[in-house]
Amino acid sequence: MSDRRETDVVVIGGGPAGLSAAAAAAEAGAKVVLVDRNRQLGGILNQCIHDGFGLQAFGEVLTGPEFAARVAARALEAGIEVHTDTMVTDLTSSRELVCTTSGERYPLRAEAVVLAMGCRERTRGMLRIPGTRPAGVYTAGAAQWLTNMADVRVGRRVFILGSGDVGLIMARRLVWEGAEVAGVAELLPYPSGLPRNVSQCLEEYDIPLYLAHSVTCIHGRDRVEAVTVTRFDERRLPIAGTEFEVACDTLLLSVGLIPENELSRNADVVLDPMTGGAVVNERYMTSVDGIFSCGNVLHIHDLADRAAEEGDRAGRCAARYALGPSTSRREELRIDAGEGIRYVVPQRAERSAEELLVSLRISEPADRCTAVVTAGDRVIAEESLRHGHPSTMVQMRLRSRGGIDADRLEVRMR
Ligand SMILES: Cc1cc2nc3c(=O)[nH]c(=O)nc-3n(C[C@H](O)[C@H](O)[C@H](O)COP(=O)(O)OP(=O)(O)OC[C@H]3O[C@@H](n4cnc5c(N)ncnc54)[C@H](O)[C@@H]3O)c2cc1C
């Protein structure tokens, strides 16, 4: 291993969150090294060639690669050092990293580290669908990569399990490629992807969506030949006698994303079982001083724009930590998810914080509902939602002059 190098901030991951974090940290005066295992910066956005990105961040409709190019240009202009084709294979709680690239391993140390490693997809092995193990079963993201990056045709007649956004977008994409999409089955009684993707990617193409249904068997010896689809009850148990078979040569899985936190665990970062990401405070600092987290590795975002915005804030805080006088962690209060709320981020906040941005997901779809933040009996913020949906991230900004006088805040639906 070559000699250890030191820098102010290391950002792990060059997707929209990591690039924005790196740009913001460098603009704040920090020396920044960004490491990404891919050859090209931009993360998953490089394979998302459809448009719909950028409205929030740039006020323009961009494709994924165009959005990635904008955030990469900002980071490069700010003077960051980039190590692509390089994977961070270890991270300790004292912010020592091991970087591995072809034929070389080298150590790095930073005053602050920003975790921005994104997420990966749940696979067939995690679902335990009975049946044979033929070719033709892909995660939606793998099919997206094969279609958009490798020009490979994944199938002619496709069925999709799960109504996550990547699967919905792939339904439309595969129709454009000349495939027939026989339908989408979703175990929940409502779609798990964004309403705009349901209407633009399924309804506009007459692709049936089977809510409260799942694939209960995969058939075929060498290649998928059909799937059995079954209706499920409200306890999520299959209803006997409701099975029907759909002929297809391909099954796509769009059944959830998992934040990639193996490195975070190595560094003893405390994780939240609800988000799968780190427990952070309002500065996006994890339970380990000097280690920050943002983007999909922290919690799964609905829009890349919001992942980038979060990266921006985390990067600024990381630079402040790296360049500022060392101060010990101040007294923190807890922010808990109450009734009707699946999770909140951040889960902690310094009591002296005068401004807080809370991101949350509600548990069930609901019209005309209100998310409220309470400190004991006091309501300190509320947000009305016309059409609340678990697929859509809700953000609430709390302002409090002189800090928050409470040990615990709770966010719940009213
Ligand atoms: C498969 C898939 C398809 C998607 N398709 C769409 C879509 O079509 N439309 C849409 O709106 N949104 C889509 N999304 C969501 C979109 O990816 C996110 O909104 C956004 O890209 C999240 O940004 P990020 O920076 O947090 O993560 P990412 O963009 O995933 O970037 C993470 C980066 O970290 C790098 N990395 C991870 N671990 C290491 C390590 N140990 N060392 C070095 N580098 C590392 C990865 O190589 C990657 O470049 C998709 C997500 C996935 C997972």
Short mmCIF file of C-alpha atoms and ligand atoms in Angstrom, two decimals:
data_model
loop_
_atom_site.label_atom_id
_atom_site.label_comp_id
_atom_site.label_asym_id
_atom_site.label_seq_id
_atom_site.Cartn_x
_atom_site.Cartn_y
_atom_site.Cartn_z
CA MET A 1 0.00 0.00 0.00
CA SER A 2 1.35 3.47 -0.85
CA ASP A 3 1.77 6.33 1.69
CA ARG A 4 -1.26 7.78 3.37
CA ARG A 5 -2.61 11.09 2.07
CA GLU A 6 -4.56 13.62 4.12
CA THR A 7 -7.24 16.01 2.97
CA ASP A 8 -10.03 18.13 4.47
CA VAL A 9 -13.06 16.29 3.07
CA VAL A 10 -13.45 12.95 1.29
CA VAL A 11 -16.75 12.31 -0.46
CA ILE A 12 -17.54 8.65 -1.22
CA GLY A 13 -19.80 8.44 -4.29
CA GLY A 14 -20.08 10.65 -7.36
CA GLY A 15 -23.85 10.62 -7.94
CA PRO A 16 -25.92 13.82 -7.63
CA ALA A 17 -25.68 13.79 -3.82
CA GLY A 18 -21.90 13.24 -3.68
CA LEU A 19 -21.13 15.70 -6.48
CA SER A 20 -23.23 18.42 -4.83
CA ALA A 21 -21.62 17.70 -1.45
CA ALA A 22 -18.15 17.90 -3.00
CA ALA A 23 -18.99 21.14 -4.84
CA ALA A 24 -20.44 22.79 -1.73
CA ALA A 25 -17.50 21.71 0.47
CA ALA A 26 -14.96 23.00 -2.07
CA GLU A 27 -16.85 26.29 -2.52
CA ALA A 28 -16.67 26.69 1.26
CA GLY A 29 -12.87 26.50 1.03
CA ALA A 30 -12.16 22.82 1.81
CA LYS A 31 -9.71 20.60 -0.07
CA VAL A 32 -11.97 17.85 -1.38
CA VAL A 33 -11.28 14.39 -2.79
CA LEU A 34 -14.24 12.57 -4.37
CA VAL A 35 -13.96 8.80 -4.92
CA ASP A 36 -16.30 6.78 -7.18
CA ARG A 37 -16.04 3.17 -8.27
CA ASN A 38 -17.45 3.97 -11.71
CA ARG A 39 -15.40 5.34 -14.62
CA GLN A 40 -17.81 8.20 -15.15
CA LEU A 41 -19.19 10.69 -12.64
CA GLY A 42 -22.97 11.00 -12.23
CA GLY A 43 -23.95 7.78 -10.46
CA ILE A 44 -27.17 6.07 -11.48
CA LEU A 45 -28.29 9.16 -13.43
CA ASN A 46 -26.10 8.12 -16.35
CA GLN A 47 -28.47 5.25 -17.16
CA CYS A 48 -31.65 7.36 -16.68
CA ILE A 49 -31.83 8.75 -20.22
CA HIS A 50 -35.46 9.90 -19.94
CA ASP A 51 -36.30 13.44 -18.90
CA GLY A 52 -38.06 14.69 -15.77
CA PHE A 53 -34.99 15.68 -13.77
CA GLY A 54 -33.89 19.17 -12.80
CA LEU A 55 -37.16 21.10 -12.44
CA GLN A 56 -36.58 21.73 -8.76
CA ALA A 57 -32.79 22.23 -8.89
CA PHE A 58 -32.44 24.14 -12.17
CA GLY A 59 -35.99 25.11 -13.16
CA GLU A 60 -35.55 23.11 -16.39
CA VAL A 61 -36.54 19.66 -17.55
CA LEU A 62 -33.35 17.63 -18.06
CA THR A 63 -32.43 14.01 -18.76
CA GLY A 64 -30.47 12.10 -16.10
CA PRO A 65 -27.11 12.48 -17.92
CA GLU A 66 -27.77 16.23 -18.47
CA PHE A 67 -28.54 16.66 -14.77
CA ALA A 68 -25.40 14.68 -13.85
CA ALA A 69 -23.28 16.82 -16.21
CA ARG A 70 -24.53 20.03 -14.52
CA VAL A 71 -23.67 18.88 -11.00
CA ALA A 72 -20.33 17.39 -12.14
CA ALA A 73 -19.37 20.66 -13.87
CA ARG A 74 -20.08 22.63 -10.70
CA ALA A 75 -17.91 20.28 -8.62
CA LEU A 76 -15.03 20.32 -11.11
CA GLU A 77 -15.17 24.12 -11.40
CA ALA A 78 -14.92 24.32 -7.61
CA GLY A 79 -11.57 22.48 -7.91
CA ILE A 80 -12.27 19.06 -6.40
CA GLU A 81 -9.85 16.18 -6.95
CA VAL A 82 -11.57 13.15 -8.50
CA HIS A 83 -10.57 9.50 -8.15
CA THR A 84 -12.83 7.49 -10.50
CA ASP A 85 -12.58 3.74 -11.17
CA THR A 86 -11.71 3.53 -7.49
CA MET A 87 -13.69 1.84 -4.76
CA VAL A 88 -13.51 2.73 -1.08
CA THR A 89 -13.13 -0.71 0.48
CA ASP A 90 -12.73 0.33 4.11
CA LEU A 91 -13.60 3.23 6.37
CA THR A 92 -12.91 3.56 10.08
CA SER A 93 -14.52 5.75 12.72
CA SER A 94 -11.32 7.85 12.76
CA ARG A 95 -12.01 8.66 9.10
CA GLU A 96 -9.26 6.53 7.60
CA LEU A 97 -10.15 5.06 4.24
CA VAL A 98 -8.72 2.40 1.99
CA CYS A 99 -9.17 3.06 -1.73
CA THR A 100 -8.81 0.18 -4.17
CA THR A 101 -8.25 0.59 -7.87
CA SER A 102 -6.88 -1.80 -10.49
CA GLY A 103 -3.59 -3.06 -9.13
CA GLU A 104 -3.32 -0.54 -6.30
CA ARG A 105 -4.60 0.05 -2.78
CA TYR A 106 -3.93 3.36 -1.07
CA PRO A 107 -4.96 4.92 2.24
CA LEU A 108 -6.57 8.34 2.67
CA ARG A 109 -7.46 10.27 5.80
CA ALA A 110 -9.85 13.20 6.05
CA GLU A 111 -11.03 15.64 8.68
CA ALA A 112 -14.56 14.95 7.44
CA VAL A 113 -16.07 12.19 5.31
CA VAL A 114 -19.35 12.44 3.37
CA LEU A 115 -21.09 9.13 2.70
CA ALA A 116 -22.94 9.35 -0.66
CA MET A 117 -22.84 5.75 -1.88
CA GLY A 118 -26.43 5.57 -3.13
CA CYS A 119 -28.47 2.38 -3.00
CA ARG A 120 -28.90 -0.99 -4.65
CA GLU A 121 -31.98 -2.97 -5.66
CA ARG A 122 -33.66 -5.87 -3.89
CA THR A 123 -33.18 -9.06 -5.86
CA ARG A 124 -35.10 -12.27 -6.53
CA GLY A 125 -33.09 -14.06 -3.81
CA MET A 126 -34.47 -11.63 -1.23
CA LEU A 127 -38.08 -12.30 -2.30
CA ARG A 128 -37.95 -16.10 -2.32
CA ILE A 129 -40.40 -16.51 -5.22
CA PRO A 130 -40.94 -20.22 -5.81
CA GLY A 131 -40.42 -21.80 -9.23
CA THR A 132 -37.54 -22.58 -11.53
CA ARG A 133 -34.47 -20.41 -12.04
CA PRO A 134 -34.57 -19.61 -15.77
CA ALA A 135 -32.86 -16.75 -17.60
CA GLY A 136 -34.94 -13.61 -18.09
CA VAL A 137 -35.33 -12.40 -14.49
CA TYR A 138 -33.77 -8.95 -14.00
CA THR A 139 -33.98 -6.16 -11.50
CA ALA A 140 -35.51 -3.11 -13.17
CA GLY A 141 -32.24 -1.18 -12.75
CA ALA A 142 -30.20 -3.95 -14.40
CA ALA A 143 -32.68 -3.98 -17.29
CA GLN A 144 -32.37 -0.17 -17.46
CA TRP A 145 -28.58 -0.44 -17.69
CA LEU A 146 -28.72 -3.18 -20.35
CA THR A 147 -31.26 -1.26 -22.43
CA ASN A 148 -29.86 2.25 -22.14
CA MET A 149 -26.11 1.66 -21.74
CA ALA A 150 -25.38 -1.67 -23.48
CA ASP A 151 -28.08 -1.61 -26.20
CA VAL A 152 -29.24 -5.10 -25.21
CA ARG A 153 -32.87 -6.11 -25.72
CA VAL A 154 -33.94 -7.73 -22.45
CA GLY A 155 -37.18 -9.39 -23.68
CA ARG A 156 -40.18 -9.37 -25.98
CA ARG A 157 -43.07 -9.88 -23.55
CA VAL A 158 -42.38 -8.56 -20.08
CA PHE A 159 -44.15 -8.74 -16.73
CA ILE A 160 -43.09 -6.43 -13.89
CA LEU A 161 -43.30 -7.25 -10.20
CA GLY A 162 -43.45 -4.16 -8.00
CA SER A 163 -44.59 -0.64 -8.86
CA GLY A 164 -41.44 1.20 -7.73
CA ASP A 165 -40.41 4.15 -9.88
CA VAL A 166 -37.61 2.34 -11.70
CA GLY A 167 -40.03 -0.41 -12.76
CA LEU A 168 -42.65 2.08 -13.94
CA ILE A 169 -40.09 3.98 -15.97
CA MET A 170 -38.85 0.71 -17.48
CA ALA A 171 -42.40 -0.32 -18.45
CA ARG A 172 -42.61 2.72 -20.72
CA ARG A 173 -39.01 2.35 -21.90
CA LEU A 174 -39.54 -1.26 -22.96
CA VAL A 175 -42.70 -0.35 -24.90
CA TRP A 176 -40.58 2.25 -26.73
CA GLU A 177 -38.08 -0.54 -27.46
CA GLY A 178 -40.83 -2.59 -29.14
CA ALA A 179 -41.56 -4.99 -26.26
CA GLU A 180 -45.02 -5.81 -24.98
CA VAL A 181 -45.51 -5.13 -21.26
CA ALA A 182 -48.17 -7.58 -20.04
CA GLY A 183 -48.72 -5.89 -16.69
CA VAL A 184 -47.38 -4.76 -13.32
CA ALA A 185 -48.27 -6.51 -10.03
CA GLU A 186 -48.04 -4.63 -6.74
CA LEU A 187 -48.48 -6.32 -3.36
CA LEU A 188 -49.73 -3.14 -1.69
CA PRO A 189 -53.25 -1.84 -2.33
CA TYR A 190 -51.73 1.33 -3.83
CA PRO A 191 -48.79 1.96 -6.20
CA SER A 192 -45.41 2.41 -4.54
CA GLY A 193 -44.06 4.74 -7.25
CA LEU A 194 -44.87 8.41 -7.83
CA PRO A 195 -48.40 9.16 -9.12
CA ARG A 196 -46.90 11.02 -12.13
CA ASN A 197 -45.00 7.85 -13.14
CA VAL A 198 -48.15 5.71 -12.84
CA SER A 199 -50.01 8.02 -15.18
CA GLN A 200 -47.17 8.77 -17.64
CA CYS A 201 -45.65 5.28 -17.82
CA LEU A 202 -48.61 2.88 -17.34
CA GLU A 203 -51.94 4.60 -17.93
CA GLU A 204 -50.83 6.37 -21.10
CA TYR A 205 -49.73 3.01 -22.54
CA ASP A 206 -52.72 0.95 -21.31
CA ILE A 207 -50.46 -1.26 -19.20
CA PRO A 208 -52.57 -2.98 -16.51
CA LEU A 209 -51.62 -2.44 -12.86
CA TYR A 210 -52.73 -5.27 -10.55
CA LEU A 211 -52.84 -3.80 -7.04
CA ALA A 212 -52.82 -6.22 -4.06
CA HIS A 213 -51.28 -8.89 -6.35
CA SER A 214 -47.90 -10.57 -6.50
CA VAL A 215 -45.99 -13.13 -8.56
CA THR A 216 -46.21 -16.44 -6.72
CA CYS A 217 -44.41 -18.70 -9.19
CA ILE A 218 -41.95 -18.36 -12.06
CA HIS A 219 -42.20 -20.94 -14.85
CA GLY A 220 -39.72 -21.95 -17.55
CA ARG A 221 -36.67 -24.19 -17.86
CA ASP A 222 -33.98 -22.25 -19.76
CA ARG A 223 -35.89 -18.99 -20.20
CA VAL A 224 -38.92 -17.54 -18.36
CA GLU A 225 -42.12 -18.80 -20.06
CA ALA A 226 -44.81 -17.52 -17.70
CA VAL A 227 -45.50 -16.26 -14.17
CA THR A 228 -48.36 -17.04 -11.81
CA VAL A 229 -49.98 -13.92 -10.37
CA THR A 230 -52.13 -14.15 -7.22
CA ARG A 231 -54.34 -11.71 -5.34
CA PHE A 232 -53.36 -10.94 -1.71
CA ASP A 233 -55.59 -9.93 1.20
CA GLU A 234 -55.09 -7.00 3.57
CA ARG A 235 -52.88 -9.19 5.82
CA ARG A 236 -50.70 -9.72 2.72
CA LEU A 237 -51.59 -13.40 2.46
CA PRO A 238 -52.34 -15.03 -0.92
CA ILE A 239 -56.04 -15.68 -1.62
CA ALA A 240 -56.51 -19.25 -2.84
CA GLY A 241 -58.33 -19.57 -6.15
CA THR A 242 -57.33 -16.11 -7.44
CA GLU A 243 -54.23 -17.29 -9.35
CA PHE A 244 -53.85 -16.58 -13.05
CA GLU A 245 -50.98 -17.21 -15.42
CA VAL A 246 -49.32 -14.58 -17.60
CA ALA A 247 -47.21 -15.73 -20.55
CA CYS A 248 -43.95 -13.74 -20.71
CA ASP A 249 -40.27 -14.27 -21.48
CA THR A 250 -39.00 -11.69 -18.98
CA LEU A 251 -39.76 -10.73 -15.39
CA LEU A 252 -38.53 -7.40 -14.03
CA LEU A 253 -38.32 -6.81 -10.29
CA SER A 254 -38.93 -3.34 -8.93
CA VAL A 255 -39.40 -4.25 -5.31
CA GLY A 256 -37.38 -1.79 -3.29
CA LEU A 257 -34.04 -0.06 -2.91
CA ILE A 258 -31.53 -0.65 -0.12
CA PRO A 259 -29.09 2.08 1.00
CA GLU A 260 -25.50 0.82 0.56
CA ASN A 261 -24.24 1.14 4.12
CA GLU A 262 -21.59 -1.58 4.41
CA LEU A 263 -18.83 1.03 4.80
CA SER A 264 -20.92 2.96 7.31
CA ARG A 265 -21.22 -0.20 9.43
CA ASN A 266 -17.43 -0.68 9.28
CA ALA A 267 -17.09 2.81 10.73
CA ASP A 268 -19.56 2.03 13.59
CA VAL A 269 -22.15 4.48 12.24
CA VAL A 270 -25.54 3.84 13.91
CA LEU A 271 -28.23 2.97 11.33
CA ASP A 272 -31.98 3.57 11.47
CA PRO A 273 -33.89 0.31 10.76
CA MET A 274 -36.73 2.28 9.12
CA THR A 275 -34.63 4.13 6.54
CA GLY A 276 -31.75 1.65 6.25
CA GLY A 277 -29.49 4.74 6.40
CA ALA A 278 -27.56 6.49 9.14
CA VAL A 279 -29.12 8.26 12.09
CA VAL A 280 -28.11 11.89 11.51
CA ASN A 281 -28.56 15.29 13.12
CA GLU A 282 -29.68 18.49 11.38
CA ARG A 283 -26.14 18.91 9.96
CA TYR A 284 -26.36 15.40 8.41
CA MET A 285 -23.64 14.27 10.82
CA THR A 286 -23.96 10.61 11.78
CA SER A 287 -23.38 9.13 15.24
CA VAL A 288 -19.64 9.25 14.43
CA ASP A 289 -18.15 12.75 14.67
CA GLY A 290 -16.94 14.03 11.30
CA ILE A 291 -18.83 11.43 9.22
CA PHE A 292 -21.78 12.88 7.28
CA SER A 293 -24.37 11.17 5.07
CA CYS A 294 -26.66 12.32 2.24
CA GLY A 295 -28.65 11.15 -0.77
CA ASN A 296 -29.98 7.63 -1.24
CA VAL A 297 -27.47 6.11 1.16
CA LEU A 298 -29.17 8.14 3.91
CA HIS A 299 -32.78 7.48 2.85
CA ILE A 300 -34.36 6.70 -0.49
CA HIS A 301 -35.33 9.93 -2.25
CA ASP A 302 -38.21 10.46 -4.65
CA LEU A 303 -36.28 12.92 -6.84
CA ALA A 304 -32.60 13.20 -7.73
CA ASP A 305 -33.02 16.98 -7.30
CA ARG A 306 -33.68 16.49 -3.60
CA ALA A 307 -30.73 14.10 -3.24
CA ALA A 308 -28.54 16.82 -4.78
CA GLU A 309 -29.97 19.50 -2.50
CA GLU A 310 -29.33 17.34 0.55
CA GLY A 311 -25.77 16.71 -0.67
CA ASP A 312 -25.24 20.44 -0.92
CA ARG A 313 -26.22 20.97 2.71
CA ALA A 314 -24.21 17.97 3.95
CA GLY A 315 -21.13 19.15 2.02
CA ARG A 316 -21.30 22.64 3.53
CA CYS A 317 -21.59 21.17 7.03
CA ALA A 318 -18.70 18.76 6.37
CA ALA A 319 -16.48 21.64 5.23
CA ARG A 320 -17.41 23.67 8.31
CA TYR A 321 -16.55 20.70 10.51
CA ALA A 322 -13.23 20.07 8.71
CA LEU A 323 -12.08 23.71 8.69
CA GLY A 324 -13.60 24.97 11.94
CA PRO A 325 -12.27 24.78 15.48
CA SER A 326 -12.86 21.32 16.93
CA THR A 327 -15.93 21.45 19.15
CA SER A 328 -17.52 18.55 20.93
CA ARG A 329 -21.02 17.44 19.96
CA ARG A 330 -23.64 19.69 21.53
CA GLU A 331 -26.73 18.52 23.37
CA GLU A 332 -29.16 16.86 20.98
CA LEU A 333 -32.90 16.25 21.03
CA ARG A 334 -34.69 13.33 19.34
CA ILE A 335 -37.07 13.64 16.42
CA ASP A 336 -39.40 10.64 16.32
CA ALA A 337 -41.84 9.37 13.69
CA GLY A 338 -45.29 9.20 15.31
CA GLU A 339 -48.63 7.91 14.08
CA GLY A 340 -49.02 7.76 10.31
CA ILE A 341 -45.36 8.55 9.62
CA ARG A 342 -42.98 5.87 8.30
CA TYR A 343 -39.76 7.73 9.02
CA VAL A 344 -38.18 11.13 9.59
CA VAL A 345 -34.72 12.46 8.73
CA PRO A 346 -32.90 13.88 10.64
CA GLN A 347 -33.65 11.78 13.69
CA ARG A 348 -31.61 14.08 15.98
CA ALA A 349 -31.03 17.83 16.20
CA GLU A 350 -28.84 20.06 18.30
CA ARG A 351 -31.06 21.91 20.75
CA SER A 352 -29.40 25.15 19.73
CA ALA A 353 -30.41 24.67 16.07
CA GLU A 354 -32.46 27.63 14.87
CA GLU A 355 -33.49 26.02 11.60
CA LEU A 356 -34.33 22.43 10.77
CA LEU A 357 -35.36 20.77 7.51
CA VAL A 358 -37.25 17.55 8.25
CA SER A 359 -37.81 15.03 5.42
CA LEU A 360 -40.45 12.38 5.98
CA ARG A 361 -42.61 9.73 4.36
CA ILE A 362 -46.18 9.11 5.38
CA SER A 363 -47.30 5.48 5.93
CA GLU A 364 -50.52 5.33 3.88
CA PRO A 365 -52.08 7.41 1.09
CA ALA A 366 -54.48 10.04 2.46
CA ASP A 367 -56.28 13.06 0.99
CA ARG A 368 -56.51 16.38 2.80
CA CYS A 369 -54.33 15.43 5.73
CA THR A 370 -51.82 17.38 7.82
CA ALA A 371 -48.36 16.47 9.11
CA VAL A 372 -47.67 18.13 12.45
CA VAL A 373 -44.51 18.51 14.51
CA THR A 374 -45.10 18.67 18.24
CA ALA A 375 -42.96 19.29 21.30
CA GLY A 376 -45.08 17.83 24.07
CA ASP A 377 -48.47 19.56 23.75
CA ARG A 378 -47.13 22.37 21.58
CA VAL A 379 -47.57 22.21 17.80
CA ILE A 380 -44.47 23.86 16.37
CA ALA A 381 -45.05 23.29 12.65
CA GLU A 382 -47.64 21.84 10.33
CA GLU A 383 -47.93 21.05 6.65
CA SER A 384 -51.20 20.38 4.81
CA LEU A 385 -51.12 17.72 2.11
CA ARG A 386 -53.83 17.68 -0.55
CA HIS A 387 -52.94 14.19 -1.77
CA GLY A 388 -50.50 12.62 0.68
CA HIS A 389 -48.75 9.50 -0.71
CA PRO A 390 -45.93 7.31 0.69
CA SER A 391 -44.03 7.59 -2.62
CA THR A 392 -43.69 11.37 -2.24
CA MET A 393 -41.20 12.79 0.21
CA VAL A 394 -42.59 15.58 2.40
CA GLN A 395 -40.27 18.31 3.68
CA MET A 396 -41.01 20.64 6.59
CA ARG A 397 -38.86 23.57 7.60
CA LEU A 398 -38.87 24.42 11.31
CA ARG A 399 -37.56 27.76 12.52
CA SER A 400 -37.06 28.58 16.16
CA ARG A 401 -35.20 31.63 17.44
CA GLY A 402 -32.68 30.71 20.13
CA GLY A 403 -33.04 26.95 19.52
CA ILE A 404 -35.61 24.33 20.44
CA ASP A 405 -36.73 24.11 24.04
CA ALA A 406 -37.62 20.37 24.17
CA ASP A 407 -35.99 16.96 24.62
CA ARG A 408 -38.03 15.35 21.91
CA LEU A 409 -40.05 16.34 18.85
CA GLU A 410 -42.64 14.07 17.30
CA VAL A 411 -43.93 14.20 13.73
CA ARG A 412 -47.36 12.63 13.18
CA MET A 413 -50.38 12.80 10.90
CA ARG A 414 -53.52 14.55 11.97
C1 LIG B 1 -31.21 1.23 -10.40
C2 LIG B 1 -31.77 2.61 -10.20
C3 LIG B 1 -32.42 3.24 -11.25
C4 LIG B 1 -32.95 4.52 -11.06
N1 LIG B 1 -33.63 5.07 -12.08
C5 LIG B 1 -34.22 6.27 -11.88
C6 LIG B 1 -34.98 6.84 -12.91
O1 LIG B 1 -35.13 6.27 -13.98
N2 LIG B 1 -35.53 8.07 -12.68
C7 LIG B 1 -35.39 8.72 -11.48
O2 LIG B 1 -35.93 9.82 -11.27
N3 LIG B 1 -34.64 8.20 -10.51
C8 LIG B 1 -34.07 6.99 -10.67
N4 LIG B 1 -33.36 6.44 -9.67
C9 LIG B 1 -33.20 7.23 -8.43
C10 LIG B 1 -31.91 8.08 -8.53
O3 LIG B 1 -30.86 7.18 -8.64
C11 LIG B 1 -31.64 8.90 -7.29
O4 LIG B 1 -32.64 9.86 -7.12
C12 LIG B 1 -30.28 9.59 -7.30
O5 LIG B 1 -29.42 9.12 -8.30
C13 LIG B 1 -29.64 9.38 -5.96
O6 LIG B 1 -28.39 9.99 -5.96
P1 LIG B 1 -27.20 9.51 -5.04
O7 LIG B 1 -26.07 10.42 -5.34
O8 LIG B 1 -27.65 9.40 -3.65
O9 LIG B 1 -26.85 8.02 -5.51
P2 LIG B 1 -26.31 7.41 -6.87
O10 LIG B 1 -26.71 8.18 -8.05
O11 LIG B 1 -26.70 5.97 -6.82
O12 LIG B 1 -24.71 7.53 -6.72
C14 LIG B 1 -23.98 6.77 -5.80
C15 LIG B 1 -22.56 6.63 -6.31
O13 LIG B 1 -21.75 6.06 -5.28
C16 LIG B 1 -20.81 5.18 -5.88
N5 LIG B 1 -20.33 4.24 -4.85
C17 LIG B 1 -21.08 3.42 -4.08
N6 LIG B 1 -20.28 2.73 -3.22
C18 LIG B 1 -19.02 3.14 -3.45
C19 LIG B 1 -17.76 2.81 -2.88
N7 LIG B 1 -17.64 1.92 -1.89
N8 LIG B 1 -16.65 3.41 -3.37
C20 LIG B 1 -16.76 4.32 -4.37
N9 LIG B 1 -17.92 4.66 -4.96
C21 LIG B 1 -19.03 4.10 -4.49
C22 LIG B 1 -21.61 4.54 -7.01
O14 LIG B 1 -20.75 4.03 -7.98
C23 LIG B 1 -22.45 5.70 -7.51
O15 LIG B 1 -21.80 6.38 -8.56
C24 LIG B 1 -32.81 5.18 -9.83
C25 LIG B 1 -32.14 4.54 -8.80
C26 LIG B 1 -31.63 3.27 -8.97
C27 LIG B 1 -30.91 2.60 -7.83
#
